[in-house]
mmCIF file of N, CA and C in Angstrom:
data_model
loop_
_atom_site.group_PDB
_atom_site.id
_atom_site.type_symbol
_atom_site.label_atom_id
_atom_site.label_comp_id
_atom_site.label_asym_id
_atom_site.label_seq_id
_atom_site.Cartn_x
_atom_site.Cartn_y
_atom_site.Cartn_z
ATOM 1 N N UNK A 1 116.725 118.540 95.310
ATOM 2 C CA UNK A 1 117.632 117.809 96.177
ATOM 3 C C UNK A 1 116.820 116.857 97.057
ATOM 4 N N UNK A 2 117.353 115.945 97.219
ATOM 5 C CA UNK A 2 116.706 114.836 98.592
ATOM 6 C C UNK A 2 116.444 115.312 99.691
ATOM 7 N N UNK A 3 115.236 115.244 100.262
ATOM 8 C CA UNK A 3 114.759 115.252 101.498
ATOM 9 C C UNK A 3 114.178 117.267 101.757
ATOM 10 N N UNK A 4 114.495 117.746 100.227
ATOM 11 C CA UNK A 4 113.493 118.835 99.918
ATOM 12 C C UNK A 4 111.970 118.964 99.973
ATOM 13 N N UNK A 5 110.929 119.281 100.776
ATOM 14 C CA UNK A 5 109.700 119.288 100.696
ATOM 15 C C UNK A 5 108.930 120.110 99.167
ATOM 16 N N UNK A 6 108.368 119.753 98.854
ATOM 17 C CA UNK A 6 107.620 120.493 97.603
ATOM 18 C C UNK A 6 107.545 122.088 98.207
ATOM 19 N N UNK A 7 107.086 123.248 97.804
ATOM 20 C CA UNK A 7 107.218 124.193 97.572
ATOM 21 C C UNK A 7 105.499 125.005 96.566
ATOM 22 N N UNK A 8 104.904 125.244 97.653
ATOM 23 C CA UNK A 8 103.701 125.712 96.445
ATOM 24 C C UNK A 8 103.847 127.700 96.520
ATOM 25 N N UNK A 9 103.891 128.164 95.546
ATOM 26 C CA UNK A 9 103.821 129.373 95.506
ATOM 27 C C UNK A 9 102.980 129.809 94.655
ATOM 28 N N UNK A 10 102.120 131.321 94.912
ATOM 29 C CA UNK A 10 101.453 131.794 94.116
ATOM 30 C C UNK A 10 101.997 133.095 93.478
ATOM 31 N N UNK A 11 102.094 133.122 91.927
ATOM 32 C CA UNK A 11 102.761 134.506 91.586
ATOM 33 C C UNK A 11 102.513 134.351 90.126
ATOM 34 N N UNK A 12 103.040 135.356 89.592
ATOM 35 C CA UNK A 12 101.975 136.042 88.218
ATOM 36 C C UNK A 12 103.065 135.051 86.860
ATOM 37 N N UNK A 13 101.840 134.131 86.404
ATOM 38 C CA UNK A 13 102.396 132.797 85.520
ATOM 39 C C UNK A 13 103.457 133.631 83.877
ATOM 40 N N UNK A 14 103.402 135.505 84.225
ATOM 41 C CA UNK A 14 104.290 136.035 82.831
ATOM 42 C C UNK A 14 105.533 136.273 83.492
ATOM 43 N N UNK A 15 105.384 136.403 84.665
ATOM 44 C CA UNK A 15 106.920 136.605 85.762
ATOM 45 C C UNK A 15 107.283 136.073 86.412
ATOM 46 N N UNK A 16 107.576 134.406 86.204
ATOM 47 C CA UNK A 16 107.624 133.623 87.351
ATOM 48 C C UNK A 16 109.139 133.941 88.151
ATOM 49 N N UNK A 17 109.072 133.950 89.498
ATOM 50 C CA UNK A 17 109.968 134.667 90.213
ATOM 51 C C UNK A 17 111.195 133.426 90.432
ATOM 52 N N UNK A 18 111.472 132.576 89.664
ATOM 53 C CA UNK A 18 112.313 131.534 89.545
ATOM 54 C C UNK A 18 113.519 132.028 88.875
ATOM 55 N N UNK A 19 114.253 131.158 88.949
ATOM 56 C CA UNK A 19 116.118 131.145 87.927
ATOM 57 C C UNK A 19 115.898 130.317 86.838
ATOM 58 N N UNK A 20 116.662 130.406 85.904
ATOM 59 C CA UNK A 20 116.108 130.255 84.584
ATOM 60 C C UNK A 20 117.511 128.670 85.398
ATOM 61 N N UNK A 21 116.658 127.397 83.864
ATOM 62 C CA UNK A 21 116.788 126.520 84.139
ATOM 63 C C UNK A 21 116.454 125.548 85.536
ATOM 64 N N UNK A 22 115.305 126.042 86.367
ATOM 65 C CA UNK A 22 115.307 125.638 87.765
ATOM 66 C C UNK A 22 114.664 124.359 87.854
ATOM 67 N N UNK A 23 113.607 123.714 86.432
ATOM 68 C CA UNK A 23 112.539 122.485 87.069
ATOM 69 C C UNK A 23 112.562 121.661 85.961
ATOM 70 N N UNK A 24 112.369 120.905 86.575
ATOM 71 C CA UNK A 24 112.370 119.697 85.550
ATOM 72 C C UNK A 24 111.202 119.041 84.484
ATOM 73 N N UNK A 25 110.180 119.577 85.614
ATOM 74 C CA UNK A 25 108.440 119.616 84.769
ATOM 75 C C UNK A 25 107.883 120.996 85.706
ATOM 76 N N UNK A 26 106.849 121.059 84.604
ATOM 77 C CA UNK A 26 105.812 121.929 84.857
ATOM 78 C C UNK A 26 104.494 121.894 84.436
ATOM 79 N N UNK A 27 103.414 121.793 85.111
ATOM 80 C CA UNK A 27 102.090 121.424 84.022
ATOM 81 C C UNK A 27 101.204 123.170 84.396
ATOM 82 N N UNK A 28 100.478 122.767 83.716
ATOM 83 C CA UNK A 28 99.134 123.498 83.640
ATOM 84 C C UNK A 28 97.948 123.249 82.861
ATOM 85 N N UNK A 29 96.814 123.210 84.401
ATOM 86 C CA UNK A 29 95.811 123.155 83.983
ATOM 87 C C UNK A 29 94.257 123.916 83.912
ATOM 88 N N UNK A 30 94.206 124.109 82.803
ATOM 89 C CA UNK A 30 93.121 125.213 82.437
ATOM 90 C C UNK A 30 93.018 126.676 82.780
ATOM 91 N N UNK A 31 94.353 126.743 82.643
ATOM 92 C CA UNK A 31 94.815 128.179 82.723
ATOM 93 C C UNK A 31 94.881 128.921 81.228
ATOM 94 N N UNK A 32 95.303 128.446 80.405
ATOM 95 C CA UNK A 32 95.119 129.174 78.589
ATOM 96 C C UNK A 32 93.643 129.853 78.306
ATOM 97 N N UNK A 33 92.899 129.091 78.785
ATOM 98 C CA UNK A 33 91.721 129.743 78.036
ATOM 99 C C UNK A 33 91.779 130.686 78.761
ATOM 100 N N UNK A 34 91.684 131.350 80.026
ATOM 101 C CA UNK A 34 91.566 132.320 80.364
ATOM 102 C C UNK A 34 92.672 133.340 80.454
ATOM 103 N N UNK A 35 93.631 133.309 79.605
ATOM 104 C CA UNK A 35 94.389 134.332 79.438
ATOM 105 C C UNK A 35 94.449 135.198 78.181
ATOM 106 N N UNK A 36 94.579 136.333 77.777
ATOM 107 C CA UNK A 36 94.410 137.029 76.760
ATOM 108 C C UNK A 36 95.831 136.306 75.911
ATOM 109 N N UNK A 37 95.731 136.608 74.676
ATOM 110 C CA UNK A 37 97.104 135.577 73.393
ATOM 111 C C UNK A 37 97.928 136.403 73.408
ATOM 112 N N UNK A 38 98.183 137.767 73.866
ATOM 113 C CA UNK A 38 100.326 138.070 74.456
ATOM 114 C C UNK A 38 99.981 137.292 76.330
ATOM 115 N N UNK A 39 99.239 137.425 76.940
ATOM 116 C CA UNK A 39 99.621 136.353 78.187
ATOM 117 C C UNK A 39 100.071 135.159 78.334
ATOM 118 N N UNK A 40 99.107 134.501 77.286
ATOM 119 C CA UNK A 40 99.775 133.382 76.824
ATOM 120 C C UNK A 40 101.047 133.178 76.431
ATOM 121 N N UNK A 41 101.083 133.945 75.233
ATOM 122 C CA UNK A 41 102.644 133.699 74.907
ATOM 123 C C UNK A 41 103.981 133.803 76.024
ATOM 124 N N UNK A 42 103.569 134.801 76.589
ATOM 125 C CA UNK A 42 104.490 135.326 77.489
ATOM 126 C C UNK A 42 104.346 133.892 79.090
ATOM 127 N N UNK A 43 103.127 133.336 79.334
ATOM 128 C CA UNK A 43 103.475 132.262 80.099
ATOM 129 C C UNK A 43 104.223 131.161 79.538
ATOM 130 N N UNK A 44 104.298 131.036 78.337
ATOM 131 C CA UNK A 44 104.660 129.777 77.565
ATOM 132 C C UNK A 44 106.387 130.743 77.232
ATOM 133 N N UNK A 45 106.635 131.491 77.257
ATOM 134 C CA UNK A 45 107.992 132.064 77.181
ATOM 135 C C UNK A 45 109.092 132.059 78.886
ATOM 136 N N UNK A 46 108.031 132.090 79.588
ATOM 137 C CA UNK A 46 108.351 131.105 81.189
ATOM 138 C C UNK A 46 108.570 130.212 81.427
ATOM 139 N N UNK A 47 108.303 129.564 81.091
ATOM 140 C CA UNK A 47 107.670 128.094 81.161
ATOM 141 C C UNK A 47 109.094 127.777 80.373
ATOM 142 N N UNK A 48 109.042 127.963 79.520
ATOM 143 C CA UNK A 48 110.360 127.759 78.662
ATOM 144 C C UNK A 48 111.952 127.713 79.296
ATOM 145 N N UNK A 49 111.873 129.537 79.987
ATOM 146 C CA UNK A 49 113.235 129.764 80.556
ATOM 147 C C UNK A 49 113.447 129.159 82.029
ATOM 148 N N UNK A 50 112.195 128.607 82.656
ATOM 149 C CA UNK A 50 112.680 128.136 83.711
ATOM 150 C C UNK A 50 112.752 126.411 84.123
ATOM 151 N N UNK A 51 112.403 126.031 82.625
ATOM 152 C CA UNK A 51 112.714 124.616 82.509
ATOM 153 C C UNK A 51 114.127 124.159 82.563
ATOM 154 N N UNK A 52 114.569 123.186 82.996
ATOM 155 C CA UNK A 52 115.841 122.880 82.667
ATOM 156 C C UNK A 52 116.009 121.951 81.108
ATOM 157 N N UNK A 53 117.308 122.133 80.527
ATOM 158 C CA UNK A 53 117.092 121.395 79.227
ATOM 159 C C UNK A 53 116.471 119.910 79.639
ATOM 160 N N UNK A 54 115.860 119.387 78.947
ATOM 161 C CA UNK A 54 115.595 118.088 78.337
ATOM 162 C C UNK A 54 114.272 118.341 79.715
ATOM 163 N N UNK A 55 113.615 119.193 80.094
ATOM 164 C CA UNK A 55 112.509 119.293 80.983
ATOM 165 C C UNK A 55 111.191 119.119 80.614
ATOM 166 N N UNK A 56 109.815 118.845 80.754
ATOM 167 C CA UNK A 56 108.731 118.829 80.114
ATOM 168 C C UNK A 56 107.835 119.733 80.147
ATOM 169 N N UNK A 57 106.562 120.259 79.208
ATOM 170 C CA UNK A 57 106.028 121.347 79.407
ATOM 171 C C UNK A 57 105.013 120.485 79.543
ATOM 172 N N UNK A 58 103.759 120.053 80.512
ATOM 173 C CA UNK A 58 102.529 119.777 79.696
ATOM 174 C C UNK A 58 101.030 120.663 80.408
ATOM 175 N N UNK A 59 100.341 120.666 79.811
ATOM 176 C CA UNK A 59 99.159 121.884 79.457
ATOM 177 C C UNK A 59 97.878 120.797 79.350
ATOM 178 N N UNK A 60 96.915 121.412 79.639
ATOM 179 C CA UNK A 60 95.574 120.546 79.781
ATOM 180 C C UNK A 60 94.956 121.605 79.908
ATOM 181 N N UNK A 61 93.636 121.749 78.641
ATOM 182 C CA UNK A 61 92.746 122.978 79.002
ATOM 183 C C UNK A 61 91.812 122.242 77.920
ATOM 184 N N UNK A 62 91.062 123.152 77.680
ATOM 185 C CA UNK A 62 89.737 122.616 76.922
ATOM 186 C C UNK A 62 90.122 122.518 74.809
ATOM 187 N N UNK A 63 89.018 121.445 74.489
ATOM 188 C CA UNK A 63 89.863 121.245 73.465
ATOM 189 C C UNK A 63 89.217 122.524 72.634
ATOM 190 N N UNK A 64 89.666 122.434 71.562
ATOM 191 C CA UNK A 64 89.842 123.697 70.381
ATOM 192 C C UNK A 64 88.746 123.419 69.011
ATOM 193 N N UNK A 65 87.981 124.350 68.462
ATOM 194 C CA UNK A 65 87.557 123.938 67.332
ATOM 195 C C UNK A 65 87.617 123.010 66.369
ATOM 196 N N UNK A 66 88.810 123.098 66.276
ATOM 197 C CA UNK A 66 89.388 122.322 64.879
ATOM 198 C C UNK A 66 89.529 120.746 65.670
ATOM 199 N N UNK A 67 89.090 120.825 67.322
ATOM 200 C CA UNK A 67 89.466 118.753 67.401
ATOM 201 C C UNK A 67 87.959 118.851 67.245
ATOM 202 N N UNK A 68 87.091 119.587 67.613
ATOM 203 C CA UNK A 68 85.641 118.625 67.051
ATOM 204 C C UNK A 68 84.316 119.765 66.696
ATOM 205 N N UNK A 69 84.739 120.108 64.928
ATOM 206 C CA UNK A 69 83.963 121.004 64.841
ATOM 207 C C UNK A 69 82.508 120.792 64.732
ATOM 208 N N UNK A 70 81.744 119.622 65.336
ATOM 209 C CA UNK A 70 80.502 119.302 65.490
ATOM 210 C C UNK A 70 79.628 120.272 67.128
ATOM 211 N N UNK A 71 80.713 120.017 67.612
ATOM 212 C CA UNK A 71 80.442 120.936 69.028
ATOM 213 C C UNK A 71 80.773 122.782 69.075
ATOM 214 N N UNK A 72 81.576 123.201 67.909
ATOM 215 C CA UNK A 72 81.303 124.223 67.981
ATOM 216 C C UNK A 72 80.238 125.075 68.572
ATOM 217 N N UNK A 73 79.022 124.867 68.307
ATOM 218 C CA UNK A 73 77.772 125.778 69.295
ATOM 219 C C UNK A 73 78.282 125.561 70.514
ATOM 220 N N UNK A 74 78.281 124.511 71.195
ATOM 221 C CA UNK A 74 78.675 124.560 72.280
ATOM 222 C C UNK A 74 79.697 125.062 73.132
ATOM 223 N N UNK A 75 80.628 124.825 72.140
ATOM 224 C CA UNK A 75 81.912 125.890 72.641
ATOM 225 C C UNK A 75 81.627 127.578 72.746
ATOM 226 N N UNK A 76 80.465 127.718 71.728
ATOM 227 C CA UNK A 76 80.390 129.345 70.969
ATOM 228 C C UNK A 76 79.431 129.454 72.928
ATOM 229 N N UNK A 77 78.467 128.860 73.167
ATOM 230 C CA UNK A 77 77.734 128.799 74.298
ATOM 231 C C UNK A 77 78.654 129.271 75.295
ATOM 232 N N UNK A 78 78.929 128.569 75.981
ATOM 233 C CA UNK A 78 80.283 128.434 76.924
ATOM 234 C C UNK A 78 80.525 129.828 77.316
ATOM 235 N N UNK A 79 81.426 130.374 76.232
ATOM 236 C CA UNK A 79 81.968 131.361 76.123
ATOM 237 C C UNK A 79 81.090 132.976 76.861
ATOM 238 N N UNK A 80 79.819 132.444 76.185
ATOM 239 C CA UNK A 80 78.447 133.595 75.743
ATOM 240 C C UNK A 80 78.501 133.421 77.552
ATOM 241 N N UNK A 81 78.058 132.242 77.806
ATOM 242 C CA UNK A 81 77.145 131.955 78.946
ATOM 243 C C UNK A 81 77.865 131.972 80.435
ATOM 244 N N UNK A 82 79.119 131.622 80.003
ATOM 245 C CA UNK A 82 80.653 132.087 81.361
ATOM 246 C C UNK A 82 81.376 132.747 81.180
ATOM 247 N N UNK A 83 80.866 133.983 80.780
ATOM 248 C CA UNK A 83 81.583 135.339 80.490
ATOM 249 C C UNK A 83 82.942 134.813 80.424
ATOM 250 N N UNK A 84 83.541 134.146 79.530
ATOM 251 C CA UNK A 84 84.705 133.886 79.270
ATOM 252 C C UNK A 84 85.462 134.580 78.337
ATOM 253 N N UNK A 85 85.571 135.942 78.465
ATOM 254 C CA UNK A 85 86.157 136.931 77.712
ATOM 255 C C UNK A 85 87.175 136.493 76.281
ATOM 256 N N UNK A 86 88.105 135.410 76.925
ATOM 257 C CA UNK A 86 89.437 135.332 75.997
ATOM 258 C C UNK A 86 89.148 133.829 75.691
ATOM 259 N N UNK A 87 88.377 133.360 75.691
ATOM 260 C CA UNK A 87 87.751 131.998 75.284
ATOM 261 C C UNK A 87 87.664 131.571 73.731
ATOM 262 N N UNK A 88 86.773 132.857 73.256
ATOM 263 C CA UNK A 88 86.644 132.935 71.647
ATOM 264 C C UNK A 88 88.430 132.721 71.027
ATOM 265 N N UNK A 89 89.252 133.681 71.502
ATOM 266 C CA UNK A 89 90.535 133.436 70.951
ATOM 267 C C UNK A 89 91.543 132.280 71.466
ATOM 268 N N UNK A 90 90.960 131.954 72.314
ATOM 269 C CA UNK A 90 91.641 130.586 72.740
ATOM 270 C C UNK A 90 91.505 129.747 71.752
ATOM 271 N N UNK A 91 89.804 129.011 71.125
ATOM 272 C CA UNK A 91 89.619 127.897 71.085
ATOM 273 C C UNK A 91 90.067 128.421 69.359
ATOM 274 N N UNK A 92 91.009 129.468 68.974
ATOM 275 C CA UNK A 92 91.884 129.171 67.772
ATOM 276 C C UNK A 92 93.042 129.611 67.351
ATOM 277 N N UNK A 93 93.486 129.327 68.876
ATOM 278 C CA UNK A 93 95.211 129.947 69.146
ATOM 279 C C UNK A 93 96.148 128.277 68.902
ATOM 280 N N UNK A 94 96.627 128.698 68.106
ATOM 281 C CA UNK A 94 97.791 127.587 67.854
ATOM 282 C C UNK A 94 98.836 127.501 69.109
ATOM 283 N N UNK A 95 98.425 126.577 69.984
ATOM 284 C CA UNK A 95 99.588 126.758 70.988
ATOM 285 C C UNK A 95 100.336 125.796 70.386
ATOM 286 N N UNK A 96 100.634 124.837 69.620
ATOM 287 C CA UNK A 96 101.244 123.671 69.231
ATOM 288 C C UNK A 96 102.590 124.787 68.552
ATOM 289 N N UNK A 97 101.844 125.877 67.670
ATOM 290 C CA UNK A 97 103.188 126.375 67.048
ATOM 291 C C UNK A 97 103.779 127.637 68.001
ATOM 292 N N UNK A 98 103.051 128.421 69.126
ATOM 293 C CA UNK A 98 103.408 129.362 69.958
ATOM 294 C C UNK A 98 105.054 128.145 71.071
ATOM 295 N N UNK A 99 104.329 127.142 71.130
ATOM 296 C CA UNK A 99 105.651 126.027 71.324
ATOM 297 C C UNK A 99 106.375 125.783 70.790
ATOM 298 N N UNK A 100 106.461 126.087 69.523
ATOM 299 C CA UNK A 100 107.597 125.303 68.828
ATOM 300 C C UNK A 100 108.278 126.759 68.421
ATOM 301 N N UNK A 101 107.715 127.835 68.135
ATOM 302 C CA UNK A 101 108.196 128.851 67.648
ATOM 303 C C UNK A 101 109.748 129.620 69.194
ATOM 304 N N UNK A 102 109.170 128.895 70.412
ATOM 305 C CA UNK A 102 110.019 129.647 71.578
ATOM 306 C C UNK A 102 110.745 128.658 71.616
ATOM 307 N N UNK A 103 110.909 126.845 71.104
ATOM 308 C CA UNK A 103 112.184 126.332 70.928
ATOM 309 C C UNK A 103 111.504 124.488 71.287
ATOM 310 N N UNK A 104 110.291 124.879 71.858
ATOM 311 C CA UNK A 104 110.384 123.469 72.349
ATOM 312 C C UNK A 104 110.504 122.421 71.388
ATOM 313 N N UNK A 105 110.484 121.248 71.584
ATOM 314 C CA UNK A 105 110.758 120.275 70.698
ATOM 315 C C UNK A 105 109.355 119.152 70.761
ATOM 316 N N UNK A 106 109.564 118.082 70.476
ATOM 317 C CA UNK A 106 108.770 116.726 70.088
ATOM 318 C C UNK A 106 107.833 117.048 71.007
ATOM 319 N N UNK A 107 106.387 117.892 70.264
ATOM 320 C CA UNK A 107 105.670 118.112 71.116
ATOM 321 C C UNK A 107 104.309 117.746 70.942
ATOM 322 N N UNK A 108 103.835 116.763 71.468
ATOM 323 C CA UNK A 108 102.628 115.689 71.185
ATOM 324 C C UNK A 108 101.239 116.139 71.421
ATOM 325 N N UNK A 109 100.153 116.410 70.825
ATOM 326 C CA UNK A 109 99.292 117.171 71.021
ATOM 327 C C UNK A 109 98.084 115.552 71.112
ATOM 328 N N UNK A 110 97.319 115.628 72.252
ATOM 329 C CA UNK A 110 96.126 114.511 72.375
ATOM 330 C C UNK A 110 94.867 115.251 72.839
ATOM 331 N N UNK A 111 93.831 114.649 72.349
ATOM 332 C CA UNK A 111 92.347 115.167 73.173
ATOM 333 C C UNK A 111 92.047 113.990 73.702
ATOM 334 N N UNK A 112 91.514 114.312 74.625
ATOM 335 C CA UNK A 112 90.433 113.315 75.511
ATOM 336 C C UNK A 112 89.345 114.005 75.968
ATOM 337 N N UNK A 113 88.219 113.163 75.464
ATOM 338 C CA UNK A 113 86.576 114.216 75.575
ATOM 339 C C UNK A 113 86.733 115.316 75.322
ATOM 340 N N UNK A 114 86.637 115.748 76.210
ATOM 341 C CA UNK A 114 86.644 117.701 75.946
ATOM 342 C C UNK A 114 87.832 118.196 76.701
ATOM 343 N N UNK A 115 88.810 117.485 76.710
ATOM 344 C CA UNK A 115 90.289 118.418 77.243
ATOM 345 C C UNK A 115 91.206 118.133 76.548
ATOM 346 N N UNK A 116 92.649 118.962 76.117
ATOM 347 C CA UNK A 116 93.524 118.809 75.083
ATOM 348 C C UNK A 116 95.001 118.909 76.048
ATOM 349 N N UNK A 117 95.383 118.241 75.337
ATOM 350 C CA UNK A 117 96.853 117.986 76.250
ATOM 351 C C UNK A 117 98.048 118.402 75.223
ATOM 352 N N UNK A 118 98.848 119.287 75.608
ATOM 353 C CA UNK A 118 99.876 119.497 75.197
ATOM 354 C C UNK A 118 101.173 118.884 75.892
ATOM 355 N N UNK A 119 101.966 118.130 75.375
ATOM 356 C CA UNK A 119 103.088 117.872 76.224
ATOM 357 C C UNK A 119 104.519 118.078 75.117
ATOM 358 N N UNK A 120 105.390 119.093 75.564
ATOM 359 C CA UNK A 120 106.564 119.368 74.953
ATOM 360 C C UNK A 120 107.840 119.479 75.427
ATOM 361 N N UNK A 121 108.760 119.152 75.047
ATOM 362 C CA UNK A 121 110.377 119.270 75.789
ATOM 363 C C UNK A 121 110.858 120.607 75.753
ATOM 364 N N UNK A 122 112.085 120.839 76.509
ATOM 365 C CA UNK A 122 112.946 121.732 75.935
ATOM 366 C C UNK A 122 114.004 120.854 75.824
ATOM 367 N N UNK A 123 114.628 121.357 74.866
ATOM 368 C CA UNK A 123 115.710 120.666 73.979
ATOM 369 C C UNK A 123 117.126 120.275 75.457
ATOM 370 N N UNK A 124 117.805 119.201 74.816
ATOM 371 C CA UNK A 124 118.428 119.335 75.783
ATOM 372 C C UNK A 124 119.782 119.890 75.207
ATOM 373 N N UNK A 125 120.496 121.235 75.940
ATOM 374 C CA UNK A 125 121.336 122.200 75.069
ATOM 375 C C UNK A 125 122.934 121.176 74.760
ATOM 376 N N UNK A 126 123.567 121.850 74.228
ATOM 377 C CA UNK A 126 124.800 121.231 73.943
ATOM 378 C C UNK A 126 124.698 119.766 73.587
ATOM 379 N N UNK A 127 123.984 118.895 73.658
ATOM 380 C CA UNK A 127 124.163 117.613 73.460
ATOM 381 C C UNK A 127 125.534 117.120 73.022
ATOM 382 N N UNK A 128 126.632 117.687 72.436
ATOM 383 C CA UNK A 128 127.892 117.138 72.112
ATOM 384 C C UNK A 128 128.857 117.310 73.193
ATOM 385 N N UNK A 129 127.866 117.888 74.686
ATOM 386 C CA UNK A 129 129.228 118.100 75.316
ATOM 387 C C UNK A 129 128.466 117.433 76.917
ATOM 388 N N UNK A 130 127.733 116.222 76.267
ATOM 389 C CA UNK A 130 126.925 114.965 77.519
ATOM 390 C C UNK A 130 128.364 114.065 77.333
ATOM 391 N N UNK A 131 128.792 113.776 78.213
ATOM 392 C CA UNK A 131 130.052 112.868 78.763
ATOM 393 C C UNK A 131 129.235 111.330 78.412
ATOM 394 N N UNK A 132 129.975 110.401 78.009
ATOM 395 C CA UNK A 132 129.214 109.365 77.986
ATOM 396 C C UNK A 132 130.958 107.876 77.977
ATOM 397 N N UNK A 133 130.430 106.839 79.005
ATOM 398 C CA UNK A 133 131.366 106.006 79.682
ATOM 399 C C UNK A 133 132.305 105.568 78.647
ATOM 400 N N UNK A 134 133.867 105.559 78.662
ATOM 401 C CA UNK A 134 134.459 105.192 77.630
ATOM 402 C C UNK A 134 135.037 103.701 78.154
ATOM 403 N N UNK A 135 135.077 102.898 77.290
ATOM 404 C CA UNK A 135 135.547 101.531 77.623
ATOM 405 C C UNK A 135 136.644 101.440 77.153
ATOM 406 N N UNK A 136 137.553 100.525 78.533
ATOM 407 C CA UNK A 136 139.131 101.214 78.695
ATOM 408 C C UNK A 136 139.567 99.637 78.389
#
């Protein structure tokens, strides 16, 4: 609503303490790699219910094997060297299809250097029942 101040809260990204349909965007950044792959899923199953239809998801974390398997050592490093526990299964977790599998839609996957961007919709529901101006 107008003349609402932003709102920062801290609380656990598998239970977000929101109403389903509440936001219009949501990002996150560099939060995946460090979550174990049911955390993940289960933030990206949030993320989902508290979007409103036609809302955006987008994600920014480090990129994945398969965008540049020349750096692999380095990624394998990383991991070794910043005790990054859930790192190894990150950099070959399909979040592109963990998104599409909970509903999202047209969901554009980009790298830049070494960070990967996910950006995805949720559908917008009913579409046959959007009112649109009739000419009289």
């Amino acid at each position: 609503m107008p003349g609402e101040l932003p709102q920062l809260l801290q609380a656990n990204g598998e239970e977000l303490p929101y109403v389903d349909n509440c936001f219009h965007g949501i990002t996150s950044v560099f939060l995946f790699h460090e979550l174990p792959p049911k955390a993940r899923q289960k933030v990206i199953d949030e993320c989902f219910r508290v979007l409103k239809p036609g809302g955006t998801l987008i994600i920014c974390d480090s990129i994945q094997k398969e965008d540049s398997p020349a750096i692999t050592p380095v990624l394998n490093w990383f991991s070794q060297n910043f005790h990054e526990p859930y790192y190894p299964s990150y950099l070959i977790d399909d979040l592109g299809d963990r998104l599409q599998k909970i509903g999202f839609e047209q969901i554009a996957i980009n790298t830049h250097y070494l960070s990967k961007y996910w950006v995805a919709h949720k559908p917008i529901e009913d579409k046959k029942s959007i009112a649109t101006p009739m000419n009289s």
